[in-house]
Amino acid sequence: MDTSRWYRSFAEVEARGNSEVYEEWGNGVSEDPAVLALIDRLPEPRRQPNLIFGASRHLGAPVAPYASFRRWLRENWSAVEQLARIRTTQTNEAGRAAVLLPVLGLLKGPLSLIEVGASAGLCLYPDRYSYLYDGEKYLHPVDGPSTVLLECATTGSPPIPESVPDVVYRAGIDLNPLDVRDTDDMRWLESLVWPEQDHRRQRLRDAAALARVDPPHLVRGDLTAAVADLVRRAPQNTTVVVYHSAVLNYLTLTAREEFAETVRALPCHWIANEGLGVLPEVDAKLTASPEARRGKFVVSLDGTPRGLAGGHGQSLDWLDQTRTAPAG
């Protein structure tokens, strides 16, 4: 992938409207041959804007206009490059649970949840968070309001359940699981939150504090190789759900196809929340206009698109009005 175009696309599609700082930095890098030459020293998967910007901020880069960031980056490139080679963009956005919840609500409980690309596992707690849809519909855990409130704006009348799901088992897979009890791991996750988004940073801290009370079971491994074993370990008489958010885009097309083939053959439901182009077979079933899809994630259940979501769970445009639960 051409690095200049990658950073320009990041600025115009992902950062615009979400982070003025990252929009400026993305555009700046896209037009800066000297900085592009530094970034191109990295393997392609390590050149991504979120990783370079997150690593820079983790190491103390100023949240400032591009000219200041550029000076800092060139002076500190050796450290940024080293960190970018060992860390990955494991953004653990608990807010994405708000767009997964209506799909989980279509399934018969109790549920066994298995997240691939789980990072620190914060999306494994949809039953422990409170939700506010469209500024008026609240949904709380069975023991009362949570310290984590996830707000989501919707269109198309998604089937928001009357209660949070009954989760009896939760596990995750990651090449490098992060520990909610590890200070440096949590600092890294905070560095991946975009500069102006203080509400996301606080939400991350609150979700991590909640998870530390009951840390998730996370397995280190390749998602395709490890998922079958976790599905087999799930309690009997539960509905097993394998899901992921913004994960498969880090795999090659061949690896994505292998994962999809593997999960379809398992006795489980499959929920994907991925960017356009990541799962072409799912995208091909979309009827929404190209403009409606722009900058959105596709939320699908068992290969069928159900909604278009904001990247951090802030919005959900429901595409399928069917409210009948799939066979559990």
Tab-separated table of C-alpha atoms in Angstrom:
chain	number	residue	atom	x	y	z
A	1	MET	CA	0.000	0.000	0.000
A	2	ASP	CA	1.269	3.473	-0.863
A	3	THR	CA	2.092	5.101	2.484
A	4	SER	CA	1.246	8.631	1.358
A	5	ARG	CA	-2.226	7.588	0.196
A	6	TRP	CA	-2.704	5.565	3.382
A	7	TYR	CA	-2.098	8.605	5.576
A	8	ARG	CA	-4.228	10.866	3.373
A	9	SER	CA	-7.097	8.360	3.511
A	10	PHE	CA	-6.711	8.079	7.286
A	11	ALA	CA	-6.950	11.862	7.587
A	12	GLU	CA	-9.929	12.279	5.279
A	13	VAL	CA	-11.987	9.207	6.171
A	14	GLU	CA	-11.147	8.181	9.737
A	15	ALA	CA	-9.819	11.281	11.497
A	16	ARG	CA	-12.022	13.954	9.926
A	17	GLY	CA	-14.791	14.826	12.350
A	18	ASN	CA	-13.167	12.757	15.088
A	19	SER	CA	-9.727	14.295	15.675
A	20	GLU	CA	-8.514	17.587	14.232
A	21	VAL	CA	-4.988	16.787	15.427
A	22	TYR	CA	-4.824	13.420	13.678
A	23	GLU	CA	-6.453	14.838	10.561
A	24	GLU	CA	-3.713	17.479	10.378
A	25	TRP	CA	-0.966	14.976	11.164
A	26	GLY	CA	-2.279	12.484	8.586
A	27	ASN	CA	-2.415	15.113	5.859
A	28	GLY	CA	0.986	16.439	6.907
A	29	VAL	CA	2.675	13.055	6.721
A	30	SER	CA	1.033	12.299	3.363
A	31	GLU	CA	2.774	15.342	1.842
A	32	ASP	CA	6.134	14.985	3.631
A	33	PRO	CA	8.714	12.913	1.680
A	34	ALA	CA	11.262	12.984	4.529
A	35	VAL	CA	8.843	11.584	7.106
A	36	LEU	CA	7.397	9.087	4.611
A	37	ALA	CA	10.919	7.800	3.977
A	38	LEU	CA	11.332	7.108	7.710
A	39	ILE	CA	7.996	5.324	7.981
A	40	ASP	CA	8.710	3.263	4.867
A	41	ARG	CA	11.668	1.705	6.675
A	42	LEU	CA	9.108	-0.311	8.632
A	43	PRO	CA	7.331	-3.425	7.342
A	44	GLU	CA	3.994	-2.447	5.798
A	45	PRO	CA	1.792	-3.596	8.738
A	46	ARG	CA	3.888	-1.379	11.049
A	47	ARG	CA	3.429	1.789	8.986
A	48	GLN	CA	-0.202	2.354	9.897
A	49	PRO	CA	-1.115	5.845	11.126
A	50	ASN	CA	-2.679	4.734	14.406
A	51	LEU	CA	0.470	2.809	15.329
A	52	ILE	CA	2.946	5.566	14.431
A	53	PHE	CA	0.886	8.303	16.083
A	54	GLY	CA	0.134	6.166	19.147
A	55	ALA	CA	3.774	5.168	19.578
A	56	SER	CA	4.819	8.812	19.233
A	57	ARG	CA	2.391	9.989	21.893
A	58	HIS	CA	3.378	7.098	24.177
A	59	LEU	CA	6.938	8.434	23.998
A	60	GLY	CA	5.943	12.038	24.674
A	61	ALA	CA	5.183	13.611	21.291
A	62	PRO	CA	3.447	16.978	21.742
A	63	VAL	CA	-0.214	17.283	20.821
A	64	ALA	CA	0.562	20.256	18.618
A	65	PRO	CA	0.401	21.467	15.011
A	66	TYR	CA	2.094	19.253	12.434
A	67	ALA	CA	5.259	21.363	12.208
A	68	SER	CA	5.991	20.765	15.904
A	69	PHE	CA	5.069	17.087	15.697
A	70	ARG	CA	7.309	16.704	12.628
A	71	ARG	CA	10.332	18.134	14.459
A	72	TRP	CA	9.733	15.864	17.418
A	73	LEU	CA	9.206	12.793	15.219
A	74	ARG	CA	12.420	13.289	13.252
A	75	GLU	CA	14.411	13.851	16.450
A	76	ASN	CA	12.940	10.788	18.152
A	77	TRP	CA	12.398	8.493	15.196
A	78	SER	CA	14.736	5.764	16.479
A	79	ALA	CA	12.634	5.287	19.624
A	80	VAL	CA	9.346	5.482	17.691
A	81	GLU	CA	10.566	2.915	15.174
A	82	GLN	CA	11.674	0.551	17.929
A	83	LEU	CA	8.338	0.788	19.728
A	84	ALA	CA	6.357	0.396	16.484
A	85	ARG	CA	8.224	-2.836	15.799
A	86	ILE	CA	7.232	-4.441	19.113
A	87	ARG	CA	3.781	-2.969	19.787
A	88	THR	CA	0.578	-3.256	17.768
A	89	THR	CA	-2.558	-1.141	17.540
A	90	GLN	CA	-4.561	-3.087	20.079
A	91	THR	CA	-7.178	-0.375	20.537
A	92	ASN	CA	-9.555	-1.842	23.108
A	93	GLU	CA	-12.646	0.313	22.662
A	94	ALA	CA	-15.343	-0.794	25.090
A	95	GLY	CA	-17.757	1.521	23.254
A	96	ARG	CA	-18.008	-1.036	20.454
A	97	ALA	CA	-20.109	-3.182	22.772
A	98	ALA	CA	-22.972	-0.752	22.074
A	99	VAL	CA	-23.158	-1.844	18.418
A	100	LEU	CA	-22.676	-5.520	19.263
A	101	LEU	CA	-25.446	-5.552	21.875
A	102	PRO	CA	-28.441	-5.489	19.448
A	103	VAL	CA	-26.932	-8.440	17.570
A	104	LEU	CA	-26.235	-10.355	20.775
A	105	GLY	CA	-29.848	-9.660	21.718
A	106	LEU	CA	-30.979	-11.704	18.712
A	107	LEU	CA	-29.375	-14.815	20.182
A	108	LYS	CA	-30.797	-17.166	22.766
A	109	GLY	CA	-28.935	-17.162	26.081
A	110	PRO	CA	-27.093	-18.020	28.149
A	111	LEU	CA	-24.122	-16.942	26.060
A	112	SER	CA	-20.505	-18.034	25.880
A	113	LEU	CA	-18.444	-15.187	24.395
A	114	ILE	CA	-15.146	-15.696	22.598
A	115	GLU	CA	-13.409	-12.603	21.221
A	116	VAL	CA	-10.587	-12.902	18.721
A	117	GLY	CA	-8.078	-10.071	18.740
A	118	ALA	CA	-9.219	-9.360	22.279
A	119	SER	CA	-6.387	-7.027	23.366
A	120	ALA	CA	-7.090	-6.577	27.107
A	121	GLY	CA	-10.557	-8.129	26.782
A	122	LEU	CA	-12.653	-5.032	27.538
A	123	CYS	CA	-15.245	-5.939	24.889
A	124	LEU	CA	-15.919	-9.219	26.703
A	125	TYR	CA	-18.131	-7.466	29.266
A	126	PRO	CA	-21.292	-6.370	27.397
A	127	ASP	CA	-23.346	-7.476	30.395
A	128	ARG	CA	-21.363	-5.280	32.810
A	129	TYR	CA	-21.823	-1.944	31.008
A	130	SER	CA	-24.709	0.525	30.941
A	131	TYR	CA	-26.023	1.826	27.617
A	132	LEU	CA	-27.819	4.935	26.413
A	133	TYR	CA	-29.318	4.783	22.933
A	134	ASP	CA	-30.386	7.982	21.186
A	135	GLY	CA	-30.220	9.952	24.411
A	136	GLU	CA	-33.358	8.337	25.805
A	137	LYS	CA	-33.260	4.550	26.122
A	138	TYR	CA	-31.164	3.331	29.052
A	139	LEU	CA	-30.133	-0.257	29.624
A	140	HIS	CA	-28.285	-1.333	32.781
A	141	PRO	CA	-26.707	-4.528	34.158
A	142	VAL	CA	-28.909	-6.673	36.373
A	143	ASP	CA	-27.240	-5.315	39.521
A	144	GLY	CA	-27.791	-1.666	38.604
A	145	PRO	CA	-26.074	1.143	36.657
A	146	SER	CA	-22.455	0.559	35.670
A	147	THR	CA	-19.548	2.953	36.080
A	148	VAL	CA	-19.194	2.598	32.283
A	149	LEU	CA	-21.959	4.221	30.229
A	150	LEU	CA	-21.852	3.632	26.467
A	151	GLU	CA	-23.784	6.122	24.340
A	152	CYS	CA	-24.872	5.291	20.799
A	153	ALA	CA	-26.957	7.138	18.203
A	154	THR	CA	-29.035	4.894	15.928
A	155	THR	CA	-31.102	4.884	12.763
A	156	GLY	CA	-33.263	2.121	11.314
A	157	SER	CA	-34.702	0.940	14.651
A	158	PRO	CA	-32.167	-1.658	15.807
A	159	PRO	CA	-33.641	-4.369	18.052
A	160	ILE	CA	-32.264	-3.069	21.337
A	161	PRO	CA	-32.931	-5.795	23.920
A	162	GLU	CA	-34.872	-5.173	27.099
A	163	SER	CA	-32.029	-6.536	29.218
A	164	VAL	CA	-28.294	-7.109	28.922
A	165	PRO	CA	-27.249	-10.585	27.726
A	166	ASP	CA	-26.810	-13.458	30.145
A	167	VAL	CA	-23.087	-14.194	29.800
A	168	VAL	CA	-21.796	-17.291	31.600
A	169	TYR	CA	-18.418	-17.739	29.898
A	170	ARG	CA	-15.974	-15.300	28.337
A	171	ALA	CA	-12.573	-15.860	26.766
A	172	GLY	CA	-10.316	-14.123	24.286
A	173	ILE	CA	-7.447	-14.738	21.872
A	174	ASP	CA	-4.645	-12.349	20.972
A	175	LEU	CA	-1.124	-12.612	19.612
A	176	ASN	CA	-0.062	-10.408	22.519
A	177	PRO	CA	-2.751	-10.248	25.215
A	178	LEU	CA	-2.677	-7.147	27.379
A	179	ASP	CA	-3.175	-7.332	31.129
A	180	VAL	CA	-5.620	-4.920	32.765
A	181	ARG	CA	-3.447	-5.190	35.891
A	182	ASP	CA	-0.267	-4.094	34.076
A	183	THR	CA	0.433	-0.348	34.255
A	184	ASP	CA	2.476	-0.158	31.040
A	185	ASP	CA	-0.103	-2.145	29.073
A	186	MET	CA	-2.797	0.280	30.194
A	187	ARG	CA	-0.589	3.267	29.346
A	188	TRP	CA	-0.180	1.848	25.834
A	189	LEU	CA	-3.947	1.522	25.421
A	190	GLU	CA	-4.399	5.121	26.561
A	191	SER	CA	-1.801	6.238	23.995
A	192	LEU	CA	-3.950	4.704	21.256
A	193	VAL	CA	-6.932	6.894	22.193
A	194	TRP	CA	-7.035	9.910	19.890
A	195	PRO	CA	-5.842	13.188	21.464
A	196	GLU	CA	-9.074	15.145	21.878
A	197	GLN	CA	-11.171	12.173	22.968
A	198	ASP	CA	-10.933	12.506	26.724
A	199	HIS	CA	-14.277	10.740	27.140
A	200	ARG	CA	-12.842	7.618	25.478
A	201	ARG	CA	-9.740	7.793	27.667
A	202	GLN	CA	-11.849	7.971	30.827
A	203	ARG	CA	-14.100	5.193	29.558
A	204	LEU	CA	-11.042	3.022	28.999
A	205	ARG	CA	-9.891	3.618	32.570
A	206	ASP	CA	-13.334	2.842	33.968
A	207	ALA	CA	-13.721	-0.315	31.880
A	208	ALA	CA	-10.249	-1.521	32.882
A	209	ALA	CA	-11.065	-0.935	36.553
A	210	LEU	CA	-14.221	-2.992	36.152
A	211	ALA	CA	-12.326	-5.789	34.367
A	212	ARG	CA	-9.654	-5.906	37.084
A	213	VAL	CA	-12.298	-7.129	39.527
A	214	ASP	CA	-12.814	-10.214	37.329
A	215	PRO	CA	-9.934	-10.371	34.797
A	216	PRO	CA	-10.788	-12.053	31.491
A	217	HIS	CA	-9.382	-15.404	30.421
A	218	LEU	CA	-7.089	-14.545	27.513
A	219	VAL	CA	-5.113	-17.009	25.405
A	220	ARG	CA	-1.953	-16.086	23.517
A	221	GLY	CA	-2.067	-17.392	19.968
A	222	ASP	CA	-3.095	-17.102	16.356
A	223	LEU	CA	-6.837	-16.505	16.094
A	224	THR	CA	-7.465	-19.159	13.426
A	225	ALA	CA	-5.382	-21.782	15.202
A	226	ALA	CA	-6.760	-21.136	18.689
A	227	VAL	CA	-10.462	-20.403	18.160
A	228	ALA	CA	-11.648	-24.013	17.766
A	229	ASP	CA	-10.209	-25.062	21.135
A	230	LEU	CA	-11.937	-22.199	22.959
A	231	VAL	CA	-15.250	-23.018	21.270
A	232	ARG	CA	-14.909	-26.626	22.425
A	233	ARG	CA	-14.159	-25.481	25.991
A	234	ALA	CA	-17.325	-23.378	26.229
A	235	PRO	CA	-19.951	-24.770	28.624
A	236	GLN	CA	-22.537	-27.077	27.145
A	237	ASN	CA	-26.107	-25.809	26.762
A	238	THR	CA	-24.900	-22.293	25.984
A	239	THR	CA	-25.001	-20.331	22.754
A	240	VAL	CA	-21.386	-19.854	21.696
A	241	VAL	CA	-20.562	-16.554	19.985
A	242	VAL	CA	-17.234	-15.815	18.300
A	243	TYR	CA	-16.809	-12.115	17.560
A	244	HIS	CA	-14.272	-9.437	16.716
A	245	SER	CA	-14.004	-5.711	16.033
A	246	ALA	CA	-11.406	-4.055	13.757
A	247	VAL	CA	-9.179	-7.123	13.821
A	248	LEU	CA	-9.230	-8.913	10.469
A	249	ASN	CA	-7.897	-5.868	8.617
A	250	TYR	CA	-4.501	-6.702	10.136
A	251	LEU	CA	-4.490	-10.085	8.371
A	252	THR	CA	-3.708	-10.877	4.766
A	253	LEU	CA	-6.670	-11.653	2.523
A	254	THR	CA	-5.709	-15.329	2.542
A	255	ALA	CA	-5.568	-15.382	6.360
A	256	ARG	CA	-8.982	-13.690	6.567
A	257	GLU	CA	-10.468	-16.299	4.261
A	258	GLU	CA	-8.933	-19.099	6.328
A	259	PHE	CA	-10.366	-17.628	9.520
A	260	ALA	CA	-13.821	-17.195	7.981
A	261	GLU	CA	-13.784	-20.783	6.723
A	262	THR	CA	-12.710	-22.023	10.162
A	263	VAL	CA	-15.324	-20.142	12.165
A	264	ARG	CA	-18.167	-21.053	9.783
A	265	ALA	CA	-17.407	-24.731	10.403
A	266	LEU	CA	-17.587	-24.395	14.198
A	267	PRO	CA	-20.739	-24.874	16.317
A	268	CYS	CA	-21.107	-21.176	17.073
A	269	HIS	CA	-22.524	-17.888	15.846
A	270	TRP	CA	-20.128	-15.386	14.296
A	271	ILE	CA	-20.381	-11.621	14.779
A	272	ALA	CA	-17.981	-9.401	12.836
A	273	ASN	CA	-17.554	-5.641	13.191
A	274	GLU	CA	-15.027	-4.761	10.495
A	275	GLY	CA	-14.231	-1.986	8.064
A	276	LEU	CA	-15.424	-2.004	4.481
A	277	GLY	CA	-13.332	-4.215	2.247
A	278	VAL	CA	-12.203	-6.537	5.037
A	279	LEU	CA	-14.855	-9.220	4.387
A	280	PRO	CA	-15.783	-8.866	0.692
A	281	GLU	CA	-18.405	-11.634	0.836
A	282	VAL	CA	-20.248	-9.738	3.565
A	283	ASP	CA	-19.860	-6.371	1.834
A	284	ALA	CA	-21.340	-7.814	-1.363
A	285	LYS	CA	-24.656	-8.264	0.447
A	286	LEU	CA	-24.911	-4.591	1.434
A	287	THR	CA	-27.644	-2.511	-0.183
A	288	ALA	CA	-26.741	0.799	1.488
A	289	SER	CA	-25.399	3.538	-0.773
A	290	PRO	CA	-21.642	4.133	-1.038
A	291	GLU	CA	-22.107	7.457	0.773
A	292	ALA	CA	-23.922	5.756	3.672
A	293	ARG	CA	-21.077	3.257	3.984
A	294	ARG	CA	-18.289	5.829	3.993
A	295	GLY	CA	-16.122	5.587	7.094
A	296	LYS	CA	-18.366	2.927	8.674
A	297	PHE	CA	-17.792	-0.576	9.975
A	298	VAL	CA	-20.025	-3.424	8.813
A	299	VAL	CA	-21.690	-5.335	11.662
A	300	SER	CA	-22.651	-8.818	10.507
A	301	LEU	CA	-24.126	-11.971	12.008
A	302	ASP	CA	-23.147	-15.297	10.458
A	303	GLY	CA	-22.060	-13.539	7.282
A	304	THR	CA	-25.159	-11.356	6.864
A	305	PRO	CA	-24.838	-7.572	7.287
A	306	ARG	CA	-27.041	-6.197	10.055
A	307	GLY	CA	-25.772	-2.653	10.505
A	308	LEU	CA	-23.238	0.048	9.725
A	309	ALA	CA	-21.401	1.253	12.800
A	310	GLY	CA	-19.204	4.141	13.861
A	311	GLY	CA	-15.652	2.959	14.391
A	312	HIS	CA	-15.779	3.485	18.162
A	313	GLY	CA	-19.363	2.326	18.686
A	314	GLN	CA	-20.786	5.838	18.693
A	315	SER	CA	-23.428	5.108	16.041
A	316	LEU	CA	-25.375	2.223	14.522
A	317	ASP	CA	-27.398	2.353	11.305
A	318	TRP	CA	-29.508	-0.803	11.372
A	319	LEU	CA	-29.983	-2.462	7.993
A	320	ASP	CA	-32.101	-5.498	8.813
A	321	GLN	CA	-35.461	-5.079	10.545
A	322	THR	CA	-35.823	-8.796	11.232
A	323	ARG	CA	-36.254	-9.299	14.965
A	324	THR	CA	-36.600	-13.083	14.919
A	325	ALA	CA	-33.785	-14.692	16.868
A	326	PRO	CA	-31.603	-17.140	14.955
A	327	ALA	CA	-31.636	-20.693	16.224
A	328	GLY	CA	-29.684	-20.717	19.461
